[in-house]
CSV table of C-alpha atoms in Angstrom, one decimal:
chain,number,residue,atom,x,y,z
A,1,UNK,CA,110.0,88.2,85.6
A,2,UNK,CA,107.4,90.4,83.9
A,3,UNK,CA,108.3,91.9,80.5
A,4,UNK,CA,105.9,94.7,80.9
A,5,UNK,CA,108.3,97.4,82.1
A,6,UNK,CA,111.2,96.7,79.7
A,7,UNK,CA,109.0,96.6,76.6
A,8,UNK,CA,107.1,99.7,77.4
A,9,UNK,CA,110.4,101.6,78.0
A,10,UNK,CA,111.8,100.3,74.8
A,11,UNK,CA,108.8,101.4,72.8
A,12,UNK,CA,109.2,105.0,74.1
A,13,UNK,CA,113.0,105.3,74.2
A,14,UNK,CA,114.5,103.1,71.5
A,15,UNK,CA,115.4,104.5,68.1
A,16,UNK,CA,113.0,103.9,65.2
A,17,UNK,CA,115.6,101.5,63.7
A,18,UNK,CA,115.9,99.4,66.8
A,19,UNK,CA,112.1,99.1,67.1
A,20,UNK,CA,111.8,97.9,63.5
A,21,UNK,CA,114.6,95.3,64.2
A,22,UNK,CA,112.7,94.1,67.2
A,23,UNK,CA,109.5,93.6,65.2
A,24,UNK,CA,111.0,92.2,62.0
A,25,UNK,CA,109.4,88.9,60.7
A,26,UNK,CA,112.3,86.9,62.1
A,27,UNK,CA,111.8,88.3,65.6
A,28,UNK,CA,111.0,85.9,68.5
A,29,UNK,CA,107.3,86.0,69.3
A,30,UNK,CA,106.9,87.9,72.6
A,31,UNK,CA,103.8,88.3,74.7
A,32,UNK,CA,103.3,91.0,77.3
A,33,UNK,CA,100.7,91.9,79.8
A,34,UNK,CA,101.2,95.6,79.1
A,35,UNK,CA,97.9,97.4,79.7
A,36,UNK,CA,96.6,99.3,76.7
A,37,UNK,CA,96.1,103.0,77.1
A,38,UNK,CA,92.4,102.6,76.3
A,39,UNK,CA,91.9,100.6,79.5
A,40,UNK,CA,94.0,102.8,81.9
A,41,UNK,CA,91.0,105.1,82.3
A,42,UNK,CA,87.8,103.2,82.5
A,43,UNK,CA,85.8,106.2,81.8
A,44,UNK,CA,87.7,107.2,78.6
A,45,UNK,CA,85.2,108.2,75.9
A,46,UNK,CA,82.2,106.5,77.4
A,47,UNK,CA,81.0,109.6,79.2
A,48,UNK,CA,81.4,111.9,76.1
A,49,UNK,CA,78.5,111.7,73.6
A,50,UNK,CA,78.2,110.6,70.8
A,51,UNK,CA,80.9,108.0,71.4
A,52,UNK,CA,79.4,105.7,74.0
A,53,UNK,CA,79.8,102.0,74.9
A,54,UNK,CA,76.7,99.9,74.7
A,55,UNK,CA,75.8,97.0,76.9
A,56,UNK,CA,77.4,94.4,74.6
A,57,UNK,CA,80.8,96.1,74.3
A,58,UNK,CA,83.8,95.6,76.6
A,59,UNK,CA,86.5,97.3,74.4
A,60,UNK,CA,84.5,99.7,72.3
A,61,UNK,CA,83.9,102.2,70.9
A,62,UNK,CA,86.2,101.7,68.0
A,63,UNK,CA,86.8,104.2,65.2
A,64,UNK,CA,87.2,102.7,61.7
A,65,UNK,CA,89.0,105.1,59.4
A,66,UNK,CA,88.8,104.5,55.6
A,67,UNK,CA,91.9,105.9,53.9
A,68,UNK,CA,92.1,106.7,50.2
A,69,UNK,CA,93.4,109.2,47.7
A,70,UNK,CA,90.1,111.0,47.5
A,71,UNK,CA,88.9,113.3,44.7
A,72,UNK,CA,87.4,116.8,44.3
A,73,UNK,CA,83.6,116.7,44.9
A,74,UNK,CA,83.2,119.8,42.7
A,75,UNK,CA,85.2,121.3,39.9
A,76,UNK,CA,86.1,124.2,42.2
A,77,UNK,CA,88.1,121.9,44.3
A,78,UNK,CA,90.3,120.6,41.5
A,79,UNK,CA,93.1,123.1,41.9
A,80,UNK,CA,93.6,122.4,45.6
A,81,UNK,CA,93.4,118.6,44.9
A,82,UNK,CA,96.1,118.7,42.2
A,83,UNK,CA,98.3,121.0,44.4
A,84,UNK,CA,98.3,118.5,47.2
A,85,UNK,CA,98.8,115.6,44.8
A,86,UNK,CA,101.8,117.0,43.0
A,87,UNK,CA,103.3,118.1,46.3
A,88,UNK,CA,103.4,114.5,47.6
A,89,UNK,CA,106.9,113.1,46.9
A,90,UNK,CA,105.7,109.7,48.0
A,91,UNK,CA,103.3,109.5,45.1
A,92,UNK,CA,105.0,111.6,42.4
A,93,UNK,CA,108.7,112.0,43.2
A,94,UNK,CA,110.0,115.2,41.5
A,95,UNK,CA,113.3,115.4,43.3
A,96,UNK,CA,114.7,118.5,45.0
A,97,UNK,CA,112.5,120.8,42.9
A,98,UNK,CA,109.3,119.2,44.1
A,99,UNK,CA,108.2,122.4,45.9
A,100,UNK,CA,108.6,124.4,42.7
A,101,UNK,CA,107.6,121.9,40.1
A,102,UNK,CA,104.5,120.6,42.0
A,103,UNK,CA,102.5,123.8,42.1
A,104,UNK,CA,103.6,124.6,38.5
A,105,UNK,CA,102.3,121.3,37.1
A,106,UNK,CA,99.1,121.5,39.2
A,107,UNK,CA,98.3,125.0,37.9
A,108,UNK,CA,99.0,124.0,34.3
A,109,UNK,CA,96.7,120.9,34.5
A,110,UNK,CA,93.8,122.4,36.5
A,111,UNK,CA,91.8,123.6,33.5
A,112,UNK,CA,92.1,120.3,31.7
A,113,UNK,CA,91.2,118.2,34.7
A,114,UNK,CA,88.2,120.4,35.6
A,115,UNK,CA,86.8,119.6,32.1
A,116,UNK,CA,87.2,115.9,32.8
A,117,UNK,CA,85.4,116.2,36.2
A,118,UNK,CA,82.6,118.2,34.4
A,119,UNK,CA,82.2,115.3,32.0
A,120,UNK,CA,81.6,112.8,34.8
A,121,UNK,CA,78.9,114.9,36.5
A,122,UNK,CA,80.9,117.8,38.1
A,123,UNK,CA,83.0,116.0,40.6
A,124,UNK,CA,84.3,112.7,41.9
A,125,UNK,CA,81.8,110.2,43.5
A,126,UNK,CA,84.6,108.6,45.6
A,127,UNK,CA,83.5,110.5,48.8
A,128,UNK,CA,80.0,109.3,48.4
A,129,UNK,CA,81.0,105.7,47.9
A,130,UNK,CA,83.6,105.8,50.7
A,131,UNK,CA,81.1,107.1,53.2
A,132,UNK,CA,78.5,104.6,52.1
A,133,UNK,CA,80.9,101.6,52.3
A,134,UNK,CA,82.3,102.6,55.7
A,135,UNK,CA,78.9,103.2,57.2
A,136,UNK,CA,77.4,99.9,55.9
A,137,UNK,CA,80.5,98.0,56.9
A,138,UNK,CA,80.3,99.3,60.5
A,139,UNK,CA,76.7,98.0,60.8
A,140,UNK,CA,77.9,94.5,59.9
A,141,UNK,CA,81.0,94.8,62.1
A,142,UNK,CA,78.9,95.7,65.1
A,143,UNK,CA,77.4,92.2,64.8
A,144,UNK,CA,80.7,90.4,63.9
A,145,UNK,CA,82.7,92.0,66.7
A,146,UNK,CA,80.3,93.0,69.5
A,147,UNK,CA,83.2,93.3,72.0
A,148,UNK,CA,84.7,96.2,70.1
A,149,UNK,CA,81.4,97.8,69.2
A,150,UNK,CA,80.1,100.4,68.5
A,151,UNK,CA,82.2,100.9,65.4
A,152,UNK,CA,82.2,104.5,64.2
A,153,UNK,CA,83.0,105.2,60.5
A,154,UNK,CA,85.4,107.9,59.4
A,155,UNK,CA,86.9,108.8,56.0
A,156,UNK,CA,90.4,110.3,55.6
A,157,UNK,CA,91.5,111.4,52.1
A,158,UNK,CA,95.0,112.2,51.2
A,159,UNK,CA,94.4,115.0,48.7
A,160,UNK,CA,90.7,116.1,49.1
A,161,UNK,CA,88.2,116.7,51.8
A,162,UNK,CA,87.8,115.2,54.3
A,163,UNK,CA,91.6,115.4,54.7
A,164,UNK,CA,93.5,113.5,57.4
A,165,UNK,CA,93.7,116.5,59.7
A,166,UNK,CA,90.0,117.0,59.4
A,167,UNK,CA,89.3,113.4,60.2
A,168,UNK,CA,91.6,113.6,63.2
A,169,UNK,CA,89.9,116.7,64.5
A,170,UNK,CA,86.6,114.9,64.3
A,171,UNK,CA,88.0,112.0,66.2
A,172,UNK,CA,89.1,114.2,69.1
A,173,UNK,CA,85.7,116.1,69.0
A,174,UNK,CA,83.9,112.8,69.2
A,175,UNK,CA,85.5,111.8,72.4
A,176,UNK,CA,88.6,109.8,71.3
A,177,UNK,CA,91.9,110.9,72.8
A,178,UNK,CA,92.3,114.0,74.9
A,179,UNK,CA,92.9,112.0,77.9
A,180,UNK,CA,90.0,109.5,77.2
A,181,UNK,CA,92.0,107.0,75.1
A,182,UNK,CA,90.1,104.9,72.6
A,183,UNK,CA,90.9,102.6,69.8
A,184,UNK,CA,91.1,103.5,66.1
A,185,UNK,CA,91.8,101.3,63.0
A,186,UNK,CA,93.3,102.9,59.8
A,187,UNK,CA,91.8,100.8,57.1
A,188,UNK,CA,93.4,101.4,53.7
A,189,UNK,CA,91.1,101.3,50.7
A,190,UNK,CA,94.0,100.4,48.5
A,191,UNK,CA,93.8,96.6,48.6
A,192,UNK,CA,97.4,96.3,47.3
A,193,UNK,CA,100.1,98.1,49.3
A,194,UNK,CA,102.3,100.8,47.8
A,195,UNK,CA,104.6,103.3,49.6
A,196,UNK,CA,103.1,105.9,47.3
A,197,UNK,CA,99.5,105.3,48.3
A,198,UNK,CA,98.9,103.5,51.6
A,199,UNK,CA,102.4,104.5,52.7
A,200,UNK,CA,101.7,108.1,52.0
A,201,UNK,CA,98.4,108.0,53.8
A,202,UNK,CA,100.0,106.4,56.9
A,203,UNK,CA,102.8,108.9,56.9
A,204,UNK,CA,100.2,111.7,56.9
A,205,UNK,CA,98.3,110.0,59.7
A,206,UNK,CA,101.5,109.7,61.8
A,207,UNK,CA,102.2,113.4,61.1
A,208,UNK,CA,98.8,114.6,62.4
A,209,UNK,CA,98.9,112.2,65.3
A,210,UNK,CA,102.2,113.7,66.3
A,211,UNK,CA,100.9,117.3,65.9
A,212,UNK,CA,97.6,116.8,67.6
A,213,UNK,CA,98.4,114.3,70.4
A,214,UNK,CA,102.1,114.6,70.8
A,215,UNK,CA,105.1,112.5,69.6
A,216,UNK,CA,105.3,110.2,72.6
A,217,UNK,CA,102.5,107.8,73.5
A,218,UNK,CA,100.9,108.7,76.7
A,219,UNK,CA,97.9,107.9,78.9
A,220,UNK,CA,94.7,108.9,77.2
A,221,UNK,CA,95.9,109.1,73.6
A,222,UNK,CA,94.3,107.1,70.8
A,223,UNK,CA,95.7,103.6,70.2
A,224,UNK,CA,96.1,103.0,66.5
A,225,UNK,CA,96.4,99.9,64.3
A,226,UNK,CA,96.3,99.6,60.6
A,227,UNK,CA,94.9,97.2,58.0
A,228,UNK,CA,97.6,97.9,55.4
A,229,UNK,CA,96.9,95.4,52.6
A,230,UNK,CA,94.4,92.7,51.6
A,231,UNK,CA,95.1,91.8,47.9
A,232,UNK,CA,93.8,88.2,47.9
A,233,UNK,CA,91.1,88.3,50.5
A,234,UNK,CA,88.4,85.8,49.4
A,235,UNK,CA,85.6,88.3,49.6
A,236,UNK,CA,87.5,90.9,47.5
A,237,UNK,CA,88.2,88.2,44.9
A,238,UNK,CA,84.6,87.1,44.9
A,239,UNK,CA,83.3,90.6,44.4
A,240,UNK,CA,85.6,91.2,41.5
A,241,UNK,CA,84.8,87.8,39.9
A,242,UNK,CA,81.1,88.4,40.1
A,243,UNK,CA,81.4,91.7,38.3
A,244,UNK,CA,83.5,90.1,35.6
A,245,UNK,CA,81.0,87.3,35.2
A,246,UNK,CA,78.2,89.8,34.9
A,247,UNK,CA,80.0,91.6,32.0
A,248,UNK,CA,81.0,88.4,30.3
A,249,UNK,CA,77.3,87.4,30.2
A,250,UNK,CA,76.6,90.4,27.9
A,251,UNK,CA,78.5,88.8,25.1
A,252,UNK,CA,77.0,86.1,22.8
A,253,UNK,CA,77.7,82.7,24.1
A,254,UNK,CA,79.7,81.6,21.1
A,255,UNK,CA,82.1,84.5,21.6
A,256,UNK,CA,82.2,84.6,25.4
A,257,UNK,CA,85.2,82.3,26.0
A,258,UNK,CA,87.4,84.3,23.7
A,259,UNK,CA,86.8,87.6,25.3
A,260,UNK,CA,90.1,89.0,26.6
A,261,UNK,CA,90.1,90.2,30.2
A,262,UNK,CA,92.3,93.3,30.7
A,263,UNK,CA,93.0,94.0,34.4
A,264,UNK,CA,93.9,97.7,34.8
A,265,UNK,CA,95.6,99.2,37.8
A,266,UNK,CA,97.1,102.6,38.5
A,267,UNK,CA,100.7,102.7,37.3
A,268,UNK,CA,103.8,103.7,39.4
A,269,UNK,CA,106.9,105.6,38.5
A,270,UNK,CA,109.7,103.1,37.8
A,271,UNK,CA,111.8,105.0,40.4
A,272,UNK,CA,109.3,103.7,43.0
A,273,UNK,CA,109.2,100.2,41.6
A,274,UNK,CA,112.9,99.9,41.4
A,275,UNK,CA,113.4,100.7,45.1
A,276,UNK,CA,111.4,97.6,46.0
A,277,UNK,CA,107.8,98.7,46.2
A,278,UNK,CA,105.5,95.6,46.7
A,279,UNK,CA,102.6,97.0,44.7
A,280,UNK,CA,103.2,95.4,41.3
A,281,UNK,CA,103.5,91.9,42.9
A,282,UNK,CA,100.4,92.4,45.0
A,283,UNK,CA,98.3,93.6,42.1
A,284,UNK,CA,99.5,90.6,40.1
A,285,UNK,CA,98.4,88.4,43.1
A,286,UNK,CA,94.9,89.9,43.0
A,287,UNK,CA,94.7,89.2,39.3
A,288,UNK,CA,95.8,85.6,39.6
A,289,UNK,CA,93.4,85.0,42.5
A,290,UNK,CA,90.5,86.4,40.5
A,291,UNK,CA,91.4,84.2,37.5
A,292,UNK,CA,91.6,81.2,39.8
A,293,UNK,CA,88.1,81.9,41.0
A,294,UNK,CA,87.0,82.2,37.3
A,295,UNK,CA,88.7,78.9,36.6
A,296,UNK,CA,90.9,80.6,34.0
A,297,UNK,CA,87.9,80.8,31.7
A,298,UNK,CA,89.3,83.5,29.5
A,299,UNK,CA,92.7,84.8,28.3
A,300,UNK,CA,93.9,87.8,30.3
A,301,UNK,CA,96.5,90.4,30.8
A,302,UNK,CA,97.5,93.0,33.4
A,303,UNK,CA,98.1,96.6,32.2
A,304,UNK,CA,98.7,100.0,33.9
A,305,UNK,CA,97.0,103.4,33.5
A,306,UNK,CA,97.1,107.0,34.7
A,307,UNK,CA,100.8,107.8,33.9
A,308,UNK,CA,101.8,111.4,34.5
A,309,UNK,CA,104.8,113.3,33.1
A,310,UNK,CA,107.8,112.3,31.0
A,311,UNK,CA,109.5,109.9,33.4
A,312,UNK,CA,109.4,106.2,33.0
A,313,UNK,CA,106.3,104.5,34.5
A,314,UNK,CA,105.3,100.8,34.9
A,315,UNK,CA,103.7,99.5,31.7
A,316,UNK,CA,102.3,98.3,29.4
A,317,UNK,CA,99.8,101.2,29.3
A,318,UNK,CA,96.1,100.3,29.3
A,319,UNK,CA,95.3,102.7,26.4
A,320,UNK,CA,98.1,101.2,24.3
A,321,UNK,CA,97.1,97.7,25.1
A,322,UNK,CA,93.5,98.2,24.1
A,323,UNK,CA,94.5,99.9,20.9
A,324,UNK,CA,97.0,97.2,20.0
A,325,UNK,CA,94.5,94.3,20.5
A,326,UNK,CA,91.8,96.1,18.5
A,327,UNK,CA,94.3,96.7,15.7
A,328,UNK,CA,95.1,92.9,15.8
A,329,UNK,CA,91.4,92.1,15.4
A,330,UNK,CA,90.7,91.2,19.0
A,331,UNK,CA,87.7,93.5,19.5
A,332,UNK,CA,86.1,91.8,22.5
A,333,UNK,CA,87.8,93.1,25.6
A,334,UNK,CA,86.6,93.6,29.2
A,335,UNK,CA,88.5,96.2,31.3
A,336,UNK,CA,88.6,95.4,35.0
A,337,UNK,CA,89.7,98.2,37.4
A,338,UNK,CA,91.5,95.8,39.8
A,339,UNK,CA,93.2,98.3,42.2
A,340,UNK,CA,90.2,100.6,42.8
A,341,UNK,CA,87.3,100.0,45.3
A,342,UNK,CA,84.9,102.5,43.8
A,343,UNK,CA,84.3,104.6,40.7
A,344,UNK,CA,86.2,107.9,40.3
A,345,UNK,CA,87.9,109.8,37.4
A,346,UNK,CA,90.2,106.9,36.5
A,347,UNK,CA,87.2,104.7,35.7
A,348,UNK,CA,84.5,107.1,34.7
A,349,UNK,CA,86.6,109.3,32.5
A,350,UNK,CA,89.9,107.7,31.7
A,351,UNK,CA,88.6,104.2,31.0
A,352,UNK,CA,85.0,104.9,29.9
A,353,UNK,CA,85.4,108.1,28.0
A,354,UNK,CA,88.9,107.9,26.7
A,355,UNK,CA,90.1,104.3,26.4
A,356,UNK,CA,86.8,102.6,25.5
A,357,UNK,CA,85.6,105.5,23.3
A,358,UNK,CA,88.9,105.7,21.4
A,359,UNK,CA,88.8,101.9,20.8
A,360,UNK,CA,85.8,102.4,18.5
A,361,UNK,CA,84.5,98.9,19.1
A,362,UNK,CA,81.2,97.9,20.8
A,363,UNK,CA,83.0,94.8,22.1
A,364,UNK,CA,85.3,96.8,24.4
A,365,UNK,CA,83.5,97.1,27.7
A,366,UNK,CA,84.3,97.6,31.4
A,367,UNK,CA,83.3,95.5,34.4
A,368,UNK,CA,81.4,97.5,37.1
A,369,UNK,CA,83.4,98.9,39.9
A,370,UNK,CA,82.9,97.5,43.4
A,371,UNK,CA,80.9,100.5,44.7
A,372,UNK,CA,77.9,99.3,46.7
A,373,UNK,CA,78.5,95.6,46.2
A,374,UNK,CA,77.1,93.7,49.2
A,375,UNK,CA,79.7,91.0,48.7
A,376,UNK,CA,82.4,93.6,48.9
A,377,UNK,CA,81.0,95.4,51.9
A,378,UNK,CA,80.7,92.0,53.7
A,379,UNK,CA,84.4,91.4,52.8
A,380,UNK,CA,85.4,94.7,54.4
A,381,UNK,CA,83.6,93.8,57.6
A,382,UNK,CA,85.2,90.3,57.6
A,383,UNK,CA,88.7,91.9,57.1
A,384,UNK,CA,88.1,94.4,59.9
A,385,UNK,CA,86.7,91.8,62.3
A,386,UNK,CA,89.7,89.5,61.7
A,387,UNK,CA,92.1,92.4,62.3
A,388,UNK,CA,90.5,93.4,65.6
A,389,UNK,CA,90.6,89.8,66.8
A,390,UNK,CA,94.3,89.4,65.8
A,391,UNK,CA,95.7,92.0,68.1
A,392,UNK,CA,98.2,93.2,65.5
A,393,UNK,CA,99.1,96.8,64.9
A,394,UNK,CA,100.0,96.1,61.3
A,395,UNK,CA,101.0,93.2,59.0
A,396,UNK,CA,104.5,91.7,59.1
A,397,UNK,CA,105.0,92.9,55.5
A,398,UNK,CA,104.6,96.5,56.6
A,399,UNK,CA,107.3,96.3,59.2
A,400,UNK,CA,109.9,95.5,56.5
A,401,UNK,CA,111.2,98.6,54.6
A,402,UNK,CA,111.7,98.5,50.8
A,403,UNK,CA,115.3,97.6,49.8
A,404,UNK,CA,116.0,101.1,48.5
A,405,UNK,CA,114.0,103.1,50.9
A,406,UNK,CA,115.7,106.3,52.2
A,407,UNK,CA,112.7,108.0,53.6
A,408,UNK,CA,113.0,109.2,57.2
A,409,UNK,CA,109.2,109.7,57.3
A,410,UNK,CA,108.6,106.1,56.3
A,411,UNK,CA,111.0,104.9,59.1
A,412,UNK,CA,109.3,107.1,61.7
A,413,UNK,CA,105.8,106.1,60.6
A,414,UNK,CA,106.6,102.3,60.8
A,415,UNK,CA,108.3,102.8,64.2
A,416,UNK,CA,105.1,104.6,65.4
A,417,UNK,CA,103.0,101.6,64.6
A,418,UNK,CA,105.4,99.3,66.4
A,419,UNK,CA,105.1,101.4,69.5
A,420,UNK,CA,101.3,100.9,69.1
A,421,UNK,CA,101.9,97.2,69.0
A,422,UNK,CA,103.2,97.4,72.5
A,423,UNK,CA,100.0,99.3,73.6
A,424,UNK,CA,97.9,96.5,72.0
A,425,UNK,CA,99.6,94.1,74.3
A,426,UNK,CA,102.0,92.0,72.2
A,427,UNK,CA,104.8,91.7,69.7
A,428,UNK,CA,103.5,89.3,67.1
């Protein structure tokens, strides 16, 4: 007997909790012939320029949405950026007074942060790099996965333009959804998953999907899947390792093997860590994979940066670590931004103009960020191609909630992606 009807009814009628239980890693692998929404209407977006199928594509077009924190492109955008950031309880939990404290903290910090952005050229380059990386990746992806081509690049930032709602409006204007169906992949640009970063972006995506296309999946709506983590992908590791090797080569050969490698990642509040967030473990996994690729050529440590406010954050802090080693006489240090995929204020100002400048030692340097690295962009394309081929809506890890999670938004967001798994045709 076909499983098509029972599964499709379950995806629409079951509670979020029951959907997550069905899809848990221990679930029995089920396959269904359920027809995706994107194929119910053969015309879908193909008659609406500029999203058109080419002669090589049987499943395209496909939207590839790069998700990231974002940053203000000008100093005039700093206030709005900080207001959104401190309003996000997923990233900076401030308790019941979030709606009051968030705007207050943002207003008090705006002037200081504007000066920092002025010092790095008047704005963040993260939008420029995100648009470049996504565009170049899609060119490669068209060749790797012709059946899902053409691949159209989009960028969705959590706290700065283009915001998630702006991206979604563009998708609809470009011919996705609105009764035409279509496939979209949310591709997080945080290689290591955290509920406060990727989780927050996915919650925001789910919110705008619900507002703009309706809560229940229906014919002609966009079918979503997500690449939610990729901490040890070989291409990512290779790109990081090459940048480390390039910086190590700037030291005299007799000192090179004693240079300490300091991997620096954005910290998290301990309240987030203690409820079971996987980010610290996944960052550590990336560090270890890079060191394996480097054959453990140098001593190394992992440290954490960008703490905000008086509450406890994951440490040791990057600035304290550098200061301590320099004081001990270890003045050859290479900082490696291991959780960032491009330059922004945390690298260009916090590391370059604060940590390194305050160290007062010419031996303290920073490895280049991934930015336009061809190795990295190829890795992005390889990751996306493998995801499209897998038929998965999300990873098995994402289906499992943190031990101490009490967020209803998180529950609903995860349930949404499991309903999308039904539309993609299987429960993996």
